[in-house]
Amino acid sequence: MTGRAYAEQPFEAPEPWRGFLWLSLRECHRVLRLWTQTTLAPIVSSLLFIIVFGLSLGGRISEIHGYPYEIFIVPGLIAMAMAQAVYSNNASTIFQARNDRYIDDVLAAPMYAWQMNLGFNVGGYFRALMIGGALTALAAPLTGAPIERPLYLLVVVPLLLVGFGALGTIVGIYAHTFDHIQFVNNIVILPLTFLGGVFYSVENLGAPWEEASHANPLFYVVSALRYGFLADADVSPWLSAAVLAVIASVLVVWAQYLFSTGRRLKP
Amino acid sequence: MAEAALSIRGLAKRYDDGTLALGGLDLEVPAGSFFGLLGPNGAGKTTLISAVCNLLRPTGGEIRVFGLPNSSLAARRMIGIAEQEPNLDRFLTVRETLIYHGGYYGMTRAESARRADEMIDVFDLRAKADVRAPKLSGGQKRRLLLARALLHEPRLVILDEPTAGVDLELRHELWRYIRRLHEQGTTIVLTTHYLEEAEALCEEIALISGGRIVARDTADGLKRRYEAQTLEEVYLKTVATGRLAAAREEEVPA
Ligand SMILES: Nc1ncnc2c1ncn2[C@@H]1O[C@H](COP(=O)(O)OP(=O)(O)OP(=O)(O)O)[C@@H](O)[C@H]1O
Ligand SMILES: [Mg+2]
């Protein structure tokens, strides 16, 4: 302890950027500490899909849009794995922090509300990018899946991460139990991604299911990633990107509203 | 320093379930003072403290910390809080808990690590430095909570029942340490249910009941005013009867 009286010291200038970086670091630290659960498990399960559906059944299914089946399903599986990872990571980290109240250490800290919001999301981005990167690296040699439009991916992958990350934040803030978080994943994200055309082209469905699929927001997520990898999709890549951008914006505004007002985060 | 460490005007809080915890509370804590907040369970002490630390959405009123709005970054930087309920990050070890806390408060890694080691020694947590929070005993959690509150060298330290559940040795150790901080100019706000602790430590005491300050003075001043021999007697005459004496409000000097 210094002998100098605190009252004589100059005020410490707040360094909100540093706080934000430490919070981001904390979130990545959490992901790495639980890496078998957070990263390895989703990679293994997506690879199983590729191997079981693609490589073993793929030979019996004719090409879709000119691509062998095992290649056709890769982008959708990567989209699904990343969306689920960022969603469940952010929902559970916020939920745990609220539940144990250690979120107070962040809520009281000298940071802006948007920095708290973003900081809690960084772990999910990190986790989803690790999964997406690993799956891409493994699927390419296994199936020969190309990356035709890397720049397009650089736009839509961040939109996917931000959108589903914000969804996780919102659910983590509203959830009363852990089951609520699982529920949204199992009843909303998972089925809608399957129905969004991970395993088939919605064109093959015929009316009215093809039209109905266009009302499914996850259809655009799958289409966007498929366009990025295969330069081919059921809808215009710009429409997919626009839908992703709108979804991400709405959810980010909602999540930020919760952080700015402290609604449900503070009594 | 002319500015009060803490200046609260008309602070009100009604919880979402309708409970009125604070009804227009005013309080001024001078800079550099050692201030005790006493009152029965449910009086509103924790609610008051949470509001100061931006952990609550007040329904009315204004709070200033050294003249700055309590939600400003500069005000937040100056406050250190140890909450009543231990709330430790379950993914972090003792040392990490302290270092990350320093980081959230804007300290560099080196600065934060240095302070963390200092606090680990002060609070006798050396043997547990690499143990994660859920594996600590109740008293060890309390020590870590205090270490975390003090880590970033706040000017205003707020301790909500810091000595609940700690052993005698730490209690005395803690008293000594907090006294030294106070001598160095830190403002301390403390809540406790141990009246002898309040009497031994605090220069000024506010008694809170039903979400209002019902009396405020030095321990001796309170005893004189209420013609009491001990602080306990004052407590019994004011807040303990506060529940049945809402009607006697006028007689109680505020
Ligand atoms: N989250 C909450 N929702 C609803 N009511 C609450 C909540 N937190 C506290 N209260 C109520 O507000 C009142 C004041 O509570 P508070 O925790 O501030 O008391 P306290 O003085 O700290 O008591 P104690 O000495 O027991 O810690 C109580 O009536 C309590 O039931
Ligand atoms: Mg309390």
Coordinates of C-alpha atoms and ligand atoms in Angstrom, one line a residue:
Chain A
M1 CA 0.0 0.0 0.0
T2 CA 1.3 3.4 -0.9
G3 CA 1.7 5.9 1.8
R4 CA 0.3 8.7 -0.3
A5 CA -3.3 9.6 0.7
Y6 CA -5.8 8.6 -2.0
A7 CA -7.5 12.0 -1.6
E8 CA -4.3 13.7 -2.9
Q9 CA -4.0 11.4 -5.9
P10 CA -5.3 12.7 -9.2
F11 CA -8.6 11.0 -10.3
E12 CA -7.9 7.9 -12.2
A13 CA -9.1 8.4 -15.8
P14 CA -11.5 5.7 -16.8
E15 CA -10.2 3.6 -19.7
P16 CA -13.4 2.1 -21.1
W17 CA -11.6 0.5 -24.1
R18 CA -9.3 -1.5 -21.8
G19 CA -12.3 -2.7 -19.9
F20 CA -14.0 -3.8 -23.1
L21 CA -10.9 -5.7 -24.1
W22 CA -10.7 -7.5 -20.8
L23 CA -14.3 -8.5 -21.0
S24 CA -13.7 -9.8 -24.5
L25 CA -10.7 -11.7 -23.2
R26 CA -12.8 -13.2 -20.4
E27 CA -15.4 -14.5 -22.8
C28 CA -12.7 -16.1 -25.0
H29 CA -11.1 -17.6 -21.9
R30 CA -14.4 -19.1 -21.0
V31 CA -14.8 -20.7 -24.5
L32 CA -11.3 -22.1 -24.3
R33 CA -11.7 -23.4 -20.8
L34 CA -14.7 -25.4 -22.0
W35 CA -13.3 -26.2 -25.4
T36 CA -14.4 -29.8 -25.6
Q37 CA -18.0 -28.8 -25.1
T38 CA -17.9 -25.5 -26.9
T39 CA -15.8 -26.3 -29.9
L40 CA -14.9 -29.9 -30.3
A41 CA -18.4 -31.3 -29.9
P42 CA -20.1 -29.2 -32.6
I43 CA -17.2 -29.9 -35.0
V44 CA -17.5 -33.6 -34.5
S45 CA -21.3 -33.6 -35.0
S46 CA -21.2 -31.5 -38.2
L47 CA -18.5 -33.8 -39.6
L48 CA -20.7 -36.8 -38.8
F49 CA -23.4 -35.2 -40.9
I50 CA -21.0 -34.7 -43.8
I51 CA -19.7 -38.3 -43.5
V52 CA -23.0 -40.0 -43.0
F53 CA -25.3 -38.1 -45.3
G54 CA -22.8 -36.8 -47.7
L55 CA -20.2 -39.5 -48.3
S56 CA -22.3 -42.6 -47.6
L57 CA -25.7 -41.7 -49.0
G58 CA -24.4 -39.0 -51.4
G59 CA -23.6 -41.5 -54.2
R60 CA -27.3 -42.5 -54.4
I61 CA -28.5 -38.9 -54.6
S62 CA -28.2 -37.1 -57.9
E63 CA -26.3 -33.8 -58.2
I64 CA -28.0 -30.7 -56.9
H65 CA -27.4 -27.5 -58.9
G66 CA -24.4 -29.3 -60.5
Y67 CA -22.7 -30.2 -57.2
P68 CA -22.3 -33.7 -55.8
Y69 CA -24.5 -34.1 -52.7
E70 CA -21.6 -34.2 -50.2
I71 CA -20.4 -30.8 -51.4
F72 CA -23.9 -29.4 -51.6
I73 CA -24.6 -29.9 -47.9
V74 CA -21.3 -28.5 -46.6
P75 CA -22.2 -24.7 -46.6
G76 CA -25.5 -25.3 -44.8
L77 CA -24.0 -27.4 -42.2
I78 CA -21.3 -24.8 -41.5
A79 CA -24.0 -22.1 -41.3
M80 CA -26.0 -24.2 -38.9
A81 CA -23.0 -25.0 -36.7
M82 CA -21.9 -21.4 -36.5
A83 CA -25.3 -20.0 -35.8
Q84 CA -25.9 -22.5 -33.1
A85 CA -22.5 -21.9 -31.5
V86 CA -22.7 -18.2 -31.4
Y87 CA -26.3 -18.3 -30.2
S88 CA -25.8 -20.8 -27.4
N89 CA -22.5 -19.4 -26.3
N90 CA -23.9 -15.9 -25.8
A91 CA -27.1 -17.0 -24.3
S92 CA -25.4 -19.2 -21.7
T93 CA -22.7 -16.8 -20.8
I94 CA -25.2 -14.0 -20.1
F95 CA -27.5 -16.4 -18.3
Q96 CA -24.8 -17.7 -16.0
A97 CA -23.5 -14.3 -15.3
R98 CA -27.0 -13.1 -14.4
N99 CA -27.8 -16.2 -12.4
D100 CA -24.6 -16.0 -10.2
R101 CA -24.8 -12.2 -10.3
Y102 CA -21.1 -11.8 -11.3
I103 CA -22.5 -9.8 -14.1
D104 CA -22.6 -7.0 -11.5
D105 CA -18.8 -6.7 -11.6
V106 CA -19.2 -5.8 -15.3
L107 CA -22.4 -3.7 -14.9
A108 CA -20.7 -1.5 -12.2
A109 CA -17.5 -1.1 -14.2
P110 CA -16.5 2.1 -16.1
M111 CA -17.5 0.9 -19.5
Y112 CA -20.2 2.1 -22.0
A113 CA -23.3 -0.1 -22.2
W114 CA -22.5 -0.9 -25.9
Q115 CA -19.0 -2.1 -24.8
M116 CA -20.6 -4.4 -22.2
N117 CA -23.0 -5.7 -24.8
L118 CA -20.3 -6.3 -27.5
G119 CA -17.8 -7.7 -25.0
F120 CA -20.2 -10.4 -23.9
N121 CA -20.6 -11.3 -27.6
V122 CA -17.0 -11.7 -28.5
G123 CA -16.6 -15.2 -27.0
G124 CA -19.4 -16.4 -29.2
Y125 CA -17.8 -14.9 -32.3
F126 CA -14.5 -16.5 -31.4
R127 CA -16.1 -19.9 -30.9
A128 CA -18.2 -19.8 -34.0
L129 CA -15.2 -18.7 -36.1
M130 CA -13.1 -21.6 -34.7
I131 CA -15.8 -24.0 -35.6
G132 CA -16.5 -22.6 -39.0
G133 CA -12.7 -22.4 -39.8
A134 CA -12.1 -26.0 -38.6
L135 CA -15.1 -27.4 -40.6
T136 CA -14.1 -25.6 -43.7
A137 CA -10.5 -26.9 -43.4
L138 CA -11.7 -30.4 -42.8
A139 CA -14.6 -30.5 -45.3
A140 CA -12.4 -29.2 -48.2
P141 CA -10.2 -32.3 -48.4
L142 CA -13.0 -34.7 -47.4
T143 CA -15.5 -33.5 -50.0
G144 CA -13.7 -31.1 -52.3
A145 CA -16.0 -28.2 -51.4
P146 CA -14.7 -25.0 -52.9
I147 CA -14.8 -21.4 -51.7
E148 CA -16.0 -19.5 -54.8
R149 CA -16.9 -16.1 -53.3
P150 CA -14.6 -15.4 -50.3
L151 CA -15.4 -11.7 -50.3
Y152 CA -19.1 -12.4 -50.1
L153 CA -18.4 -14.7 -47.1
L154 CA -16.5 -11.9 -45.4
V155 CA -19.7 -9.9 -45.5
V156 CA -22.3 -12.5 -44.6
V157 CA -20.4 -14.5 -42.0
P158 CA -20.1 -11.4 -39.7
L159 CA -23.8 -10.6 -40.3
L160 CA -24.6 -14.2 -39.2
L161 CA -22.4 -13.9 -36.1
V162 CA -23.8 -10.5 -35.1
G163 CA -27.4 -11.5 -35.7
F164 CA -27.3 -14.9 -33.9
G165 CA -25.0 -13.5 -31.2
A166 CA -27.6 -10.8 -30.4
L167 CA -30.4 -13.4 -30.4
G168 CA -28.3 -15.3 -27.8
T169 CA -27.8 -12.2 -25.7
I170 CA -31.6 -11.4 -25.8
V171 CA -32.6 -14.9 -24.9
G172 CA -29.9 -15.1 -22.2
I173 CA -31.3 -11.9 -20.6
Y174 CA -34.9 -13.0 -20.7
A175 CA -34.5 -16.6 -19.8
H176 CA -35.7 -17.8 -16.4
T177 CA -34.1 -21.2 -16.7
F178 CA -31.5 -22.9 -18.8
D179 CA -34.3 -24.8 -20.5
H180 CA -35.5 -21.7 -22.1
I181 CA -32.1 -21.3 -23.9
Q182 CA -32.2 -24.9 -25.1
F183 CA -35.8 -24.5 -26.1
V184 CA -35.1 -21.7 -28.5
N185 CA -32.2 -23.7 -30.0
N186 CA -34.1 -27.0 -30.4
I187 CA -37.5 -25.6 -31.3
V188 CA -36.6 -22.6 -33.4
I189 CA -33.0 -22.5 -34.7
L190 CA -32.5 -26.2 -35.4
P191 CA -35.8 -27.0 -37.2
L192 CA -35.8 -23.7 -39.2
T193 CA -32.2 -24.4 -40.4
F194 CA -33.1 -27.9 -41.5
L195 CA -36.2 -26.6 -43.3
G196 CA -34.1 -23.7 -44.7
G197 CA -32.6 -26.2 -47.1
V198 CA -29.4 -27.5 -45.5
F199 CA -30.0 -30.9 -47.1
Y200 CA -32.0 -30.0 -50.2
S201 CA -32.7 -27.3 -52.6
V202 CA -36.0 -25.7 -51.8
E203 CA -36.7 -25.6 -55.5
N204 CA -37.2 -29.3 -55.4
L205 CA -40.0 -29.0 -52.9
G206 CA -42.6 -27.5 -55.3
A207 CA -45.5 -25.3 -54.3
P208 CA -46.6 -24.3 -51.7
W209 CA -43.5 -25.5 -49.7
E210 CA -41.1 -23.7 -51.9
E211 CA -42.9 -20.4 -51.2
A212 CA -43.3 -21.2 -47.5
S213 CA -39.5 -21.7 -47.3
H214 CA -39.0 -18.2 -48.5
A215 CA -40.7 -16.9 -45.3
N216 CA -38.2 -18.8 -43.2
P217 CA -35.4 -16.4 -42.2
L218 CA -32.9 -19.3 -41.8
F219 CA -33.4 -20.1 -45.5
Y220 CA -31.5 -16.9 -46.3
V221 CA -28.7 -17.8 -43.9
V222 CA -28.3 -21.2 -45.5
S223 CA -28.5 -19.6 -49.0
A224 CA -26.0 -16.9 -48.2
L225 CA -23.4 -19.4 -47.0
R226 CA -24.1 -21.7 -50.0
Y227 CA -23.6 -18.8 -52.4
G228 CA -20.3 -17.9 -50.6
F229 CA -19.0 -21.4 -51.0
L230 CA -20.5 -22.6 -54.2
A231 CA -21.5 -19.4 -56.1
D232 CA -24.9 -20.8 -56.4
A233 CA -28.1 -20.6 -54.4
D234 CA -31.9 -20.7 -54.6
V235 CA -32.2 -16.9 -54.2
S236 CA -30.2 -13.8 -55.2
P237 CA -27.1 -13.5 -52.9
W238 CA -28.0 -9.8 -52.4
L239 CA -31.4 -10.7 -51.1
S240 CA -29.9 -13.1 -48.7
A241 CA -27.3 -10.6 -47.5
A242 CA -30.1 -7.9 -47.1
V243 CA -32.3 -10.3 -45.1
L244 CA -29.3 -11.1 -42.8
A245 CA -28.5 -7.4 -42.4
V246 CA -32.1 -6.6 -41.4
I247 CA -32.3 -9.5 -38.9
A248 CA -29.0 -8.6 -37.4
S249 CA -29.9 -4.9 -37.1
V250 CA -33.2 -5.5 -35.4
L251 CA -31.7 -8.0 -32.9
V252 CA -28.7 -5.7 -32.2
V253 CA -31.0 -2.8 -31.4
W254 CA -33.1 -4.9 -29.1
A255 CA -30.0 -6.3 -27.3
Q256 CA -28.6 -2.8 -26.9
Y257 CA -31.8 -1.5 -25.6
L258 CA -31.6 -4.1 -22.8
F259 CA -28.1 -3.1 -21.9
S260 CA -28.7 0.6 -22.1
T261 CA -31.8 0.6 -19.9
G262 CA -30.6 -2.3 -17.6
R263 CA -34.0 -3.9 -18.2
R264 CA -34.0 -7.4 -16.8
L265 CA -30.3 -7.2 -16.2
K266 CA -30.8 -5.1 -13.1
P267 CA -33.7 -5.3 -10.6
Chain B
M1 CA -12.1 18.5 -1.1
A2 CA -15.4 20.3 -0.9
E3 CA -17.4 17.9 -2.9
A4 CA -19.3 15.2 -0.9
A5 CA -18.2 11.7 -1.6
L6 CA -21.8 10.7 -2.0
S7 CA -24.8 12.9 -2.4
I8 CA -28.2 11.4 -2.8
R9 CA -31.4 13.3 -3.4
G10 CA -34.9 11.9 -3.4
L11 CA -33.8 8.4 -4.2
A12 CA -36.8 6.2 -4.7
K13 CA -37.1 2.5 -5.7
R14 CA -40.2 0.5 -6.3
Y15 CA -39.4 -3.1 -7.4
D16 CA -41.3 -4.6 -10.2
D17 CA -43.4 -6.7 -7.8
G18 CA -44.6 -3.5 -6.2
T19 CA -42.4 -3.5 -3.1
L20 CA -41.5 0.1 -2.2
A21 CA -37.9 -0.3 -0.9
L22 CA -36.9 3.4 -0.9
G23 CA -39.3 6.3 -0.7
G24 CA -37.4 9.5 -1.5
L25 CA -34.2 9.1 0.5
D26 CA -31.7 11.9 1.0
L27 CA -28.2 11.3 2.2
E28 CA -24.9 13.1 2.1
V29 CA -21.6 11.3 2.9
P30 CA -18.7 13.8 3.3
A31 CA -15.5 13.0 1.5
G32 CA -13.0 11.1 3.7
S33 CA -15.5 10.0 6.2
F34 CA -16.1 6.5 7.7
F35 CA -19.9 6.1 7.4
G36 CA -22.1 3.4 8.9
L37 CA -25.5 2.4 7.6
L38 CA -27.5 0.5 10.1
G39 CA -31.0 -0.8 10.0
P40 CA -33.1 -4.0 10.3
N41 CA -33.5 -6.6 7.6
G42 CA -35.4 -5.2 4.6
A43 CA -34.7 -1.6 5.6
G44 CA -33.4 -0.8 2.1
K45 CA -29.6 -0.7 2.7
T46 CA -28.7 -3.1 -0.1
T47 CA -31.2 -1.3 -2.4
L48 CA -29.5 2.0 -1.6
I49 CA -26.1 0.7 -2.3
S50 CA -27.1 -1.1 -5.5
A51 CA -28.5 2.2 -6.8
V52 CA -25.2 4.0 -6.1
C53 CA -23.3 1.3 -7.9
N54 CA -25.5 1.3 -11.0
L55 CA -26.8 -2.2 -10.2
L56 CA -30.4 -1.1 -9.9
R57 CA -32.9 0.9 -11.9
P58 CA -34.1 3.6 -9.4
T59 CA -37.6 4.9 -9.9
G60 CA -36.6 8.4 -8.9
G61 CA -33.9 10.7 -7.5
E62 CA -30.4 11.7 -8.2
I63 CA -27.0 10.3 -7.1
R64 CA -23.7 12.1 -7.3
V65 CA -20.3 10.7 -6.5
F66 CA -17.7 13.3 -5.8
G67 CA -19.9 15.7 -7.7
L68 CA -20.3 13.5 -10.8
P69 CA -23.5 11.6 -11.8
N70 CA -23.1 8.1 -10.6
S71 CA -23.6 6.6 -14.0
S72 CA -20.6 8.5 -15.5
L73 CA -17.5 6.5 -16.2
A74 CA -15.4 8.7 -13.9
A75 CA -17.8 8.1 -11.0
R76 CA -17.9 4.4 -11.7
R77 CA -14.1 4.3 -11.7
M78 CA -14.0 5.8 -8.2
I79 CA -16.4 3.3 -6.5
G80 CA -15.4 -0.1 -5.1
I81 CA -18.2 -2.4 -4.0
A82 CA -18.3 -5.6 -2.1
E83 CA -21.9 -6.9 -2.3
Q84 CA -23.7 -8.7 0.4
E85 CA -24.1 -11.9 -1.5
P86 CA -20.8 -13.3 -2.9
N87 CA -21.0 -13.0 -6.7
L88 CA -17.8 -14.5 -8.1
D89 CA -17.1 -15.5 -11.6
R90 CA -17.1 -19.3 -11.6
F91 CA -14.7 -19.6 -14.5
L92 CA -11.9 -17.7 -12.9
T93 CA -9.3 -18.5 -10.2
V94 CA -8.7 -16.2 -7.3
R95 CA -5.9 -14.4 -9.1
E96 CA -7.7 -14.2 -12.4
T97 CA -10.8 -12.8 -10.6
L98 CA -8.7 -9.9 -9.3
I99 CA -6.8 -9.3 -12.5
Y100 CA -9.8 -9.3 -14.7
H101 CA -11.6 -7.0 -12.3
G102 CA -8.7 -4.6 -12.6
G103 CA -9.0 -4.9 -16.4
Y104 CA -12.7 -4.1 -16.4
Y105 CA -11.9 -1.0 -14.4
G106 CA -9.3 0.1 -16.9
M107 CA -6.0 -1.0 -15.3
T108 CA -3.2 -2.4 -17.4
R109 CA -2.3 -6.0 -17.0
A110 CA 1.0 -5.2 -15.1
E111 CA -0.7 -2.8 -12.8
S112 CA -3.6 -5.1 -12.2
A113 CA -1.4 -8.2 -11.6
R114 CA 0.7 -6.2 -9.1
R115 CA -2.4 -5.1 -7.2
A116 CA -3.8 -8.6 -7.3
D117 CA -0.7 -10.0 -5.6
E118 CA -0.9 -7.3 -3.0
M119 CA -4.5 -8.1 -2.3
I120 CA -3.9 -11.8 -2.2
D121 CA -1.4 -11.2 0.6
V122 CA -3.5 -8.7 2.5
F123 CA -6.5 -11.1 2.5
D124 CA -4.4 -14.2 3.1
L125 CA -5.5 -16.0 -0.1
R126 CA -2.0 -17.0 -1.2
A127 CA -2.7 -20.7 -0.8
K128 CA -5.8 -20.4 -2.9
A129 CA -4.5 -18.1 -5.6
D130 CA -5.0 -20.7 -8.3
V131 CA -8.2 -22.1 -7.1
R132 CA -11.5 -21.3 -8.8
A133 CA -14.1 -19.3 -6.9
P134 CA -16.7 -22.1 -6.5
K135 CA -14.1 -24.2 -4.6
L136 CA -13.5 -21.5 -1.9
S137 CA -15.1 -21.7 1.6
G138 CA -17.7 -19.1 2.5
G139 CA -15.2 -16.9 4.4
Q140 CA -12.6 -17.2 1.6
K141 CA -15.3 -16.1 -0.9
R142 CA -15.9 -13.1 1.3
R143 CA -12.2 -12.3 1.4
L144 CA -12.0 -12.4 -2.3
L145 CA -15.0 -10.2 -2.6
L146 CA -13.3 -7.6 -0.4
A147 CA -10.0 -7.9 -2.3
R148 CA -11.9 -7.4 -5.5
A149 CA -13.7 -4.3 -4.2
L150 CA -10.4 -2.7 -3.2
L151 CA -8.3 -3.8 -6.1
H152 CA -8.6 -0.7 -8.3
E153 CA -7.9 1.6 -5.4
P154 CA -11.4 3.2 -5.3
R155 CA -11.9 6.5 -3.4
L156 CA -15.3 5.4 -2.3
V157 CA -15.4 1.9 -0.8
I158 CA -18.9 0.5 -0.2
L159 CA -19.0 -2.7 1.9
D160 CA -22.4 -4.4 2.4
E161 CA -22.1 -6.5 5.5
P162 CA -18.4 -7.3 4.9
T163 CA -17.9 -9.2 8.2
A164 CA -20.9 -11.5 7.9
G165 CA -19.6 -15.1 8.1
V166 CA -15.9 -14.3 8.4
D167 CA -13.8 -15.6 11.3
L168 CA -12.7 -13.4 14.2
E169 CA -9.2 -13.1 13.0
L170 CA -10.1 -11.8 9.6
R171 CA -12.7 -9.5 11.1
H172 CA -10.0 -7.8 13.2
E173 CA -7.6 -7.9 10.3
L174 CA -10.2 -6.3 8.0
W175 CA -11.0 -3.6 10.6
R176 CA -7.3 -2.7 10.8
Y177 CA -7.0 -2.7 7.0
I178 CA -10.1 -0.6 6.4
R179 CA -9.0 1.9 9.1
R180 CA -5.7 2.3 7.4
L181 CA -7.4 3.0 4.0
H182 CA -9.6 5.5 5.8
E183 CA -6.6 7.2 7.3
Q184 CA -5.2 7.5 3.8
G185 CA -8.3 9.4 2.7
T186 CA -10.6 6.8 1.3
T187 CA -14.3 7.3 2.1
I188 CA -15.8 4.1 3.5
V189 CA -19.5 3.3 3.6
L190 CA -20.3 0.2 5.6
T191 CA -23.4 -1.7 6.5
T192 CA -23.4 -4.1 9.3
H193 CA -25.7 -5.8 11.8
Y194 CA -22.9 -5.8 14.5
L195 CA -23.5 -2.6 16.4
E196 CA -20.2 -2.8 18.2
E197 CA -18.5 -2.9 14.9
A198 CA -20.3 0.2 13.7
E199 CA -19.5 2.0 17.0
A200 CA -15.8 1.0 16.9
L201 CA -15.3 2.0 13.2
C202 CA -17.7 4.6 12.0
E203 CA -17.3 8.3 12.6
E204 CA -20.9 8.8 11.5
I205 CA -23.9 6.6 11.5
A206 CA -27.2 6.7 9.7
L207 CA -30.1 4.6 10.8
I208 CA -32.3 3.5 8.0
S209 CA -35.8 2.0 8.4
G210 CA -38.6 1.4 5.9
G211 CA -36.5 3.0 3.1
R212 CA -35.9 6.3 5.0
I213 CA -33.1 7.7 7.0
V214 CA -34.5 8.1 10.5
A215 CA -31.5 9.4 12.4
R216 CA -28.0 10.4 11.6
D217 CA -25.1 11.5 13.8
T218 CA -21.9 10.3 15.5
A219 CA -22.3 7.3 17.8
D220 CA -21.9 9.7 20.8
G221 CA -24.3 12.2 19.3
L222 CA -26.9 9.5 18.7
K223 CA -26.6 8.3 22.3
R224 CA -27.0 11.8 23.7
R225 CA -29.9 12.6 21.5
Y226 CA -31.8 9.4 22.5
E227 CA -30.6 9.4 26.1
A228 CA -29.1 6.0 25.6
Q229 CA -26.1 4.2 27.1
T230 CA -25.3 2.1 24.1
L231 CA -25.8 2.2 20.4
E232 CA -27.9 -0.8 20.7
E233 CA -30.4 1.2 22.8
V234 CA -30.5 3.9 20.2
Y235 CA -31.1 1.2 17.5
L236 CA -34.0 -0.3 19.6
K237 CA -35.5 3.2 20.2
T238 CA -35.4 4.2 16.6
V239 CA -35.4 1.6 13.8
A240 CA -36.5 -1.4 15.7
T241 CA -39.6 0.3 16.8
G242 CA -39.9 2.0 13.4
R243 CA -42.1 -0.7 12.2
L244 CA -44.8 -0.1 14.8
A245 CA -44.1 3.6 15.1
A246 CA -44.9 4.9 11.7
A247 CA -47.5 7.0 13.5
R248 CA -44.9 8.5 15.8
E249 CA -43.0 9.8 12.8
E250 CA -43.1 13.4 13.9
E251 CA -41.3 12.7 17.1
V252 CA -38.4 11.1 15.4
P253 CA -35.8 13.7 14.4
A254 CA -34.8 13.0 10.8
Ligands
LIG1 N1 -35.2 -7.9 -6.4 C1 -36.1 -7.5 -5.5 N2 -37.4 -7.6 -5.9 C2 -38.4 -7.3 -5.1 N3 -38.2 -6.8 -3.8 C3 -37.0 -6.7 -3.4 C4 -35.9 -7.1 -4.2 N4 -34.7 -6.8 -3.5 C5 -35.1 -6.3 -2.3 N5 -36.5 -6.2 -2.2 C6 -37.2 -5.7 -1.1 O1 -36.8 -4.4 -0.8 C7 -36.8 -4.2 0.6 C8 -35.4 -3.7 0.9 O2 -34.5 -4.7 0.7 P1 -32.9 -4.6 0.9 O3 -32.3 -5.8 0.4 O4 -32.5 -3.3 0.4 O5 -32.8 -4.6 2.5 P2 -31.5 -4.5 3.5 O6 -31.6 -3.3 4.3 O7 -30.3 -4.7 2.7 O8 -31.7 -5.8 4.4 P3 -30.7 -6.9 5.0 O9 -30.2 -6.3 6.3 O10 -31.5 -8.1 5.3 O11 -29.6 -7.1 4.0 C9 -37.2 -5.5 1.2 O12 -38.6 -5.3 1.5 C10 -37.0 -6.5 0.2 O13 -37.9 -7.5 0.3
MG2 MG -28.8 -6.0 2.5

